[in-house]
C-alpha positions as protocol buffer text, in pm:
chain_id: "A"
residue {
  index: 1
  type: UNK
  ca { x: -1063 y: -407 z: 1477 }
}
residue {
  index: 2
  type: UNK
  ca { x: -1187 y: -754 z: 1481 }
}
residue {
  index: 3
  type: UNK
  ca { x: -1520 y: -652 z: 1344 }
}
residue {
  index: 4
  type: UNK
  ca { x: -1365 y: -482 z: 1036 }
}
residue {
  index: 5
  type: UNK
  ca { x: -1181 y: -831 z: 984 }
}
residue {
  index: 6
  type: UNK
  ca { x: -1503 y: -1032 z: 999 }
}
residue {
  index: 7
  type: UNK
  ca { x: -1571 y: -1246 z: 700 }
}
residue {
  index: 8
  type: UNK
  ca { x: -1237 y: -1169 z: 561 }
}
residue {
  index: 9
  type: UNK
  ca { x: -1005 y: -1396 z: 352 }
}
residue {
  index: 10
  type: UNK
  ca { x: -684 y: -1444 z: 525 }
}
residue {
  index: 11
  type: UNK
  ca { x: -361 y: -1593 z: 399 }
}
residue {
  index: 12
  type: UNK
  ca { x: -82 y: -1666 z: 648 }
}
residue {
  index: 13
  type: UNK
  ca { x: 299 y: -1713 z: 585 }
}
residue {
  index: 14
  type: UNK
  ca { x: 550 y: -1521 z: 371 }
}
residue {
  index: 15
  type: UNK
  ca { x: 465 y: -1687 z: 41 }
}
residue {
  index: 16
  type: UNK
  ca { x: 92 y: -1712 z: 58 }
}
residue {
  index: 17
  type: UNK
  ca { x: 65 y: -1360 z: 214 }
}
residue {
  index: 18
  type: UNK
  ca { x: 284 y: -1200 z: -41 }
}
residue {
  index: 19
  type: UNK
  ca { x: 107 y: -1377 z: -342 }
}
residue {
  index: 20
  type: UNK
  ca { x: -222 y: -1256 z: -183 }
}
residue {
  index: 21
  type: UNK
  ca { x: -126 y: -897 z: -143 }
}
residue {
  index: 22
  type: UNK
  ca { x: 5 y: -885 z: -498 }
}
residue {
  index: 23
  type: UNK
  ca { x: -315 y: -1052 z: -636 }
}
residue {
  index: 24
  type: UNK
  ca { x: -513 y: -786 z: -470 }
}
residue {
  index: 25
  type: UNK
  ca { x: -309 y: -507 z: -610 }
}
residue {
  index: 26
  type: UNK
  ca { x: -354 y: -656 z: -958 }
}
residue {
  index: 27
  type: UNK
  ca { x: -736 y: -698 z: -904 }
}
residue {
  index: 28
  type: UNK
  ca { x: -779 y: -327 z: -813 }
}
residue {
  index: 29
  type: UNK
  ca { x: -557 y: -206 z: -1088 }
}
residue {
  index: 30
  type: UNK
  ca { x: -281 y: -77 z: -847 }
}
residue {
  index: 31
  type: UNK
  ca { x: 94 y: -124 z: -936 }
}
residue {
  index: 32
  type: UNK
  ca { x: 219 y: -461 z: -803 }
}
residue {
  index: 33
  type: UNK
  ca { x: 524 y: -309 z: -643 }
}
residue {
  index: 34
  type: UNK
  ca { x: 340 y: -68 z: -426 }
}
residue {
  index: 35
  type: UNK
  ca { x: 377 y: -283 z: -113 }
}
residue {
  index: 36
  type: UNK
  ca { x: 732 y: -416 z: -98 }
}
residue {
  index: 37
  type: UNK
  ca { x: 665 y: -647 z: 195 }
}
residue {
  index: 38
  type: UNK
  ca { x: 905 y: -875 z: 395 }
}
residue {
  index: 39
  type: UNK
  ca { x: 849 y: -1154 z: 644 }
}
residue {
  index: 40
  type: UNK
  ca { x: 464 y: -1137 z: 593 }
}
residue {
  index: 41
  type: UNK
  ca { x: 269 y: -1298 z: 872 }
}
residue {
  index: 42
  type: UNK
  ca { x: -82 y: -1234 z: 754 }
}
residue {
  index: 43
  type: UNK
  ca { x: -276 y: -1074 z: 474 }
}
residue {
  index: 44
  type: UNK
  ca { x: -645 y: -1031 z: 496 }
}
residue {
  index: 45
  type: UNK
  ca { x: -923 y: -897 z: 286 }
}
residue {
  index: 46
  type: UNK
  ca { x: -1302 y: -840 z: 336 }
}
residue {
  index: 47
  type: UNK
  ca { x: -1467 y: -837 z: -11 }
}
residue {
  index: 48
  type: UNK
  ca { x: -1792 y: -655 z: 117 }
}
residue {
  index: 49
  type: UNK
  ca { x: -1610 y: -349 z: 250 }
}
residue {
  index: 50
  type: UNK
  ca { x: -1280 y: -345 z: 70 }
}
residue {
  index: 51
  type: UNK
  ca { x: -1101 y: -362 z: 398 }
}
residue {
  index: 52
  type: UNK
  ca { x: -732 y: -497 z: 372 }
}
residue {
  index: 53
  type: UNK
  ca { x: -486 y: -560 z: 629 }
}
residue {
  index: 54
  type: UNK
  ca { x: -112 y: -680 z: 624 }
}
residue {
  index: 55
  type: UNK
  ca { x: 100 y: -789 z: 928 }
}
residue {
  index: 56
  type: UNK
  ca { x: 471 y: -837 z: 876 }
}
residue {
  index: 57
  type: UNK
  ca { x: 731 y: -942 z: 1112 }
}
residue {
  index: 58
  type: UNK
  ca { x: 895 y: -595 z: 1137 }
}
residue {
  index: 59
  type: UNK
  ca { x: 890 y: -247 z: 976 }
}
residue {
  index: 60
  type: UNK
  ca { x: 1031 y: -244 z: 624 }
}
residue {
  index: 61
  type: UNK
  ca { x: 1199 y: 71 z: 476 }
}
residue {
  index: 62
  type: UNK
  ca { x: 1212 y: 67 z: 91 }
}
residue {
  index: 63
  type: UNK
  ca { x: 1347 y: 302 z: -158 }
}
residue {
  index: 64
  type: UNK
  ca { x: 1173 y: 344 z: -504 }
}
residue {
  index: 65
  type: UNK
  ca { x: 1476 y: 431 z: -710 }
}
residue {
  index: 66
  type: UNK
  ca { x: 1316 y: 567 z: -1017 }
}
residue {
  index: 67
  type: UNK
  ca { x: 1167 y: 844 z: -811 }
}
residue {
  index: 68
  type: UNK
  ca { x: 1436 y: 849 z: -533 }
}
residue {
  index: 69
  type: UNK
  ca { x: 1148 y: 826 z: -277 }
}
residue {
  index: 70
  type: UNK
  ca { x: 1223 y: 637 z: 69 }
}
residue {
  index: 71
  type: UNK
  ca { x: 895 y: 480 z: 207 }
}
residue {
  index: 72
  type: UNK
  ca { x: 846 y: 304 z: 559 }
}
residue {
  index: 73
  type: UNK
  ca { x: 607 y: 37 z: 602 }
}
residue {
  index: 74
  type: UNK
  ca { x: 486 y: -42 z: 971 }
}
residue {
  index: 75
  type: UNK
  ca { x: 450 y: -403 z: 1082 }
}
residue {
  index: 76
  type: UNK
  ca { x: 81 y: -352 z: 1046 }
}
residue {
  index: 77
  type: UNK
  ca { x: -69 y: -176 z: 740 }
}
residue {
  index: 78
  type: UNK
  ca { x: -438 y: -157 z: 672 }
}
residue {
  index: 79
  type: UNK
  ca { x: -675 y: 54 z: 446 }
}
residue {
  index: 80
  type: UNK
  ca { x: -967 y: 16 z: 206 }
}
residue {
  index: 81
  type: UNK
  ca { x: -903 y: -89 z: -151 }
}
residue {
  index: 82
  type: UNK
  ca { x: -1123 y: -4 z: -436 }
}
residue {
  index: 83
  type: UNK
  ca { x: -1052 y: 17 z: -819 }
}
residue {
  index: 84
  type: UNK
  ca { x: -732 y: 223 z: -867 }
}
residue {
  index: 85
  type: UNK
  ca { x: -744 y: 350 z: -494 }
}
residue {
  index: 86
  type: UNK
  ca { x: -644 y: 288 z: -140 }
}
residue {
  index: 87
  type: UNK
  ca { x: -827 y: 502 z: 118 }
}
residue {
  index: 88
  type: UNK
  ca { x: -778 y: 555 z: 492 }
}
residue {
  index: 89
  type: UNK
  ca { x: -439 y: 399 z: 469 }
}
residue {
  index: 90
  type: UNK
  ca { x: -249 y: 339 z: 794 }
}
residue {
  index: 91
  type: UNK
  ca { x: 108 y: 226 z: 850 }
}
residue {
  index: 92
  type: UNK
  ca { x: 281 y: 383 z: 552 }
}
residue {
  index: 93
  type: UNK
  ca { x: 497 y: 690 z: 566 }
}
residue {
  index: 94
  type: UNK
  ca { x: 702 y: 873 z: 291 }
}
residue {
  index: 95
  type: UNK
  ca { x: 1008 y: 1068 z: 353 }
}
residue {
  index: 96
  type: UNK
  ca { x: 967 y: 1442 z: 286 }
}
residue {
  index: 97
  type: UNK
  ca { x: 1273 y: 1641 z: 343 }
}
residue {
  index: 98
  type: UNK
  ca { x: 1325 y: 1573 z: 722 }
}
residue {
  index: 99
  type: UNK
  ca { x: 969 y: 1458 z: 788 }
}
residue {
  index: 100
  type: UNK
  ca { x: 789 y: 1132 z: 764 }
}
residue {
  index: 101
  type: UNK
  ca { x: 422 y: 1228 z: 695 }
}
residue {
  index: 102
  type: UNK
  ca { x: 179 y: 927 z: 685 }
}
residue {
  index: 103
  type: UNK
  ca { x: 35 y: 852 z: 349 }
}
residue {
  index: 104
  type: UNK
  ca { x: -342 y: 833 z: 381 }
}
residue {
  index: 105
  type: UNK
  ca { x: -444 y: 772 z: 29 }
}
residue {
  index: 106
  type: UNK
  ca { x: -316 y: 635 z: -308 }
}
residue {
  index: 107
  type: UNK
  ca { x: -485 y: 688 z: -633 }
}
residue {
  index: 108
  type: UNK
  ca { x: -399 y: 580 z: -974 }
}
residue {
  index: 109
  type: UNK
  ca { x: -544 y: 804 z: -1266 }
}
residue {
  index: 110
  type: UNK
  ca { x: -861 y: 665 z: -1425 }
}
residue {
  index: 111
  type: UNK
  ca { x: -852 y: 691 z: -1728 }
}
residue {
  index: 112
  type: UNK
  ca { x: -493 y: 602 z: -1719 }
}
residue {
  index: 113
  type: UNK
  ca { x: -235 y: 867 z: -1758 }
}
residue {
  index: 114
  type: UNK
  ca { x: 61 y: 677 z: -1627 }
}
residue {
  index: 115
  type: UNK
  ca { x: 47 y: 880 z: -1302 }
}
residue {
  index: 116
  type: UNK
  ca { x: -7 y: 772 z: -936 }
}
residue {
  index: 117
  type: UNK
  ca { x: -95 y: 1019 z: -651 }
}
residue {
  index: 118
  type: UNK
  ca { x: 1 y: 993 z: -284 }
}
residue {
  index: 119
  type: UNK
  ca { x: -187 y: 1194 z: -27 }
}
residue {
  index: 120
  type: UNK
  ca { x: -70 y: 1243 z: 319 }
}
residue {
  index: 121
  type: UNK
  ca { x: -286 y: 1332 z: 623 }
}
residue {
  index: 122
  type: UNK
  ca { x: -135 y: 1694 z: 600 }
}
residue {
  index: 123
  type: UNK
  ca { x: -294 y: 1728 z: 284 }
}
residue {
  index: 124
  type: UNK
  ca { x: 12 y: 1732 z: 54 }
}
residue {
  index: 125
  type: UNK
  ca { x: -16 y: 1518 z: -258 }
}
residue {
  index: 126
  type: UNK
  ca { x: 277 y: 1393 z: -457 }
}
residue {
  index: 127
  type: UNK
  ca { x: 244 y: 1264 z: -805 }
}
residue {
  index: 128
  type: UNK
  ca { x: 481 y: 1008 z: -960 }
}
residue {
  index: 129
  type: UNK
  ca { x: 486 y: 782 z: -1283 }
}
residue {
  index: 130
  type: UNK
  ca { x: 307 y: 466 z: -1203 }
}
residue {
  index: 131
  type: UNK
  ca { x: 585 y: 245 z: -1352 }
}
residue {
  index: 132
  type: UNK
  ca { x: 823 y: 359 z: -1043 }
}
residue {
  index: 133
  type: UNK
  ca { x: 604 y: 127 z: -838 }
}
residue {
  index: 134
  type: UNK
  ca { x: 604 y: -178 z: -1076 }
}
residue {
  index: 135
  type: UNK
  ca { x: 710 y: -518 z: -918 }
}
residue {
  index: 136
  type: UNK
  ca { x: 1076 y: -548 z: -875 }
}
residue {
  index: 137
  type: UNK
  ca { x: 1153 y: -164 z: -847 }
}
């Protein structure tokens, strides 16, 4: 894990960490409310590889009300960010009926259609309107 984080920009604390996470989402054209974080301890990003990690004090459960989707965020989340996409995502699960399959990839349509796609490790893909994940939702 340490090698993946080598050369990374790291922001610590709830305010700096949250600001940095939102700025990364903006930079890669991803919805700013995609990661509703709480009690952020550390956010890091390695520009050369796109590797991003987030450490929060505890797990967070959030409902995206527009799409009635319940999502769990572990205390540690990581993945690789690129334009309009997060790959090899770990630490995020979305409720599907009675299951909580891990979300492994998030993609925003390019060119923009207003849609965002969530792919689970089980190969299930769910599509929602991007605005459901705007900041403050």
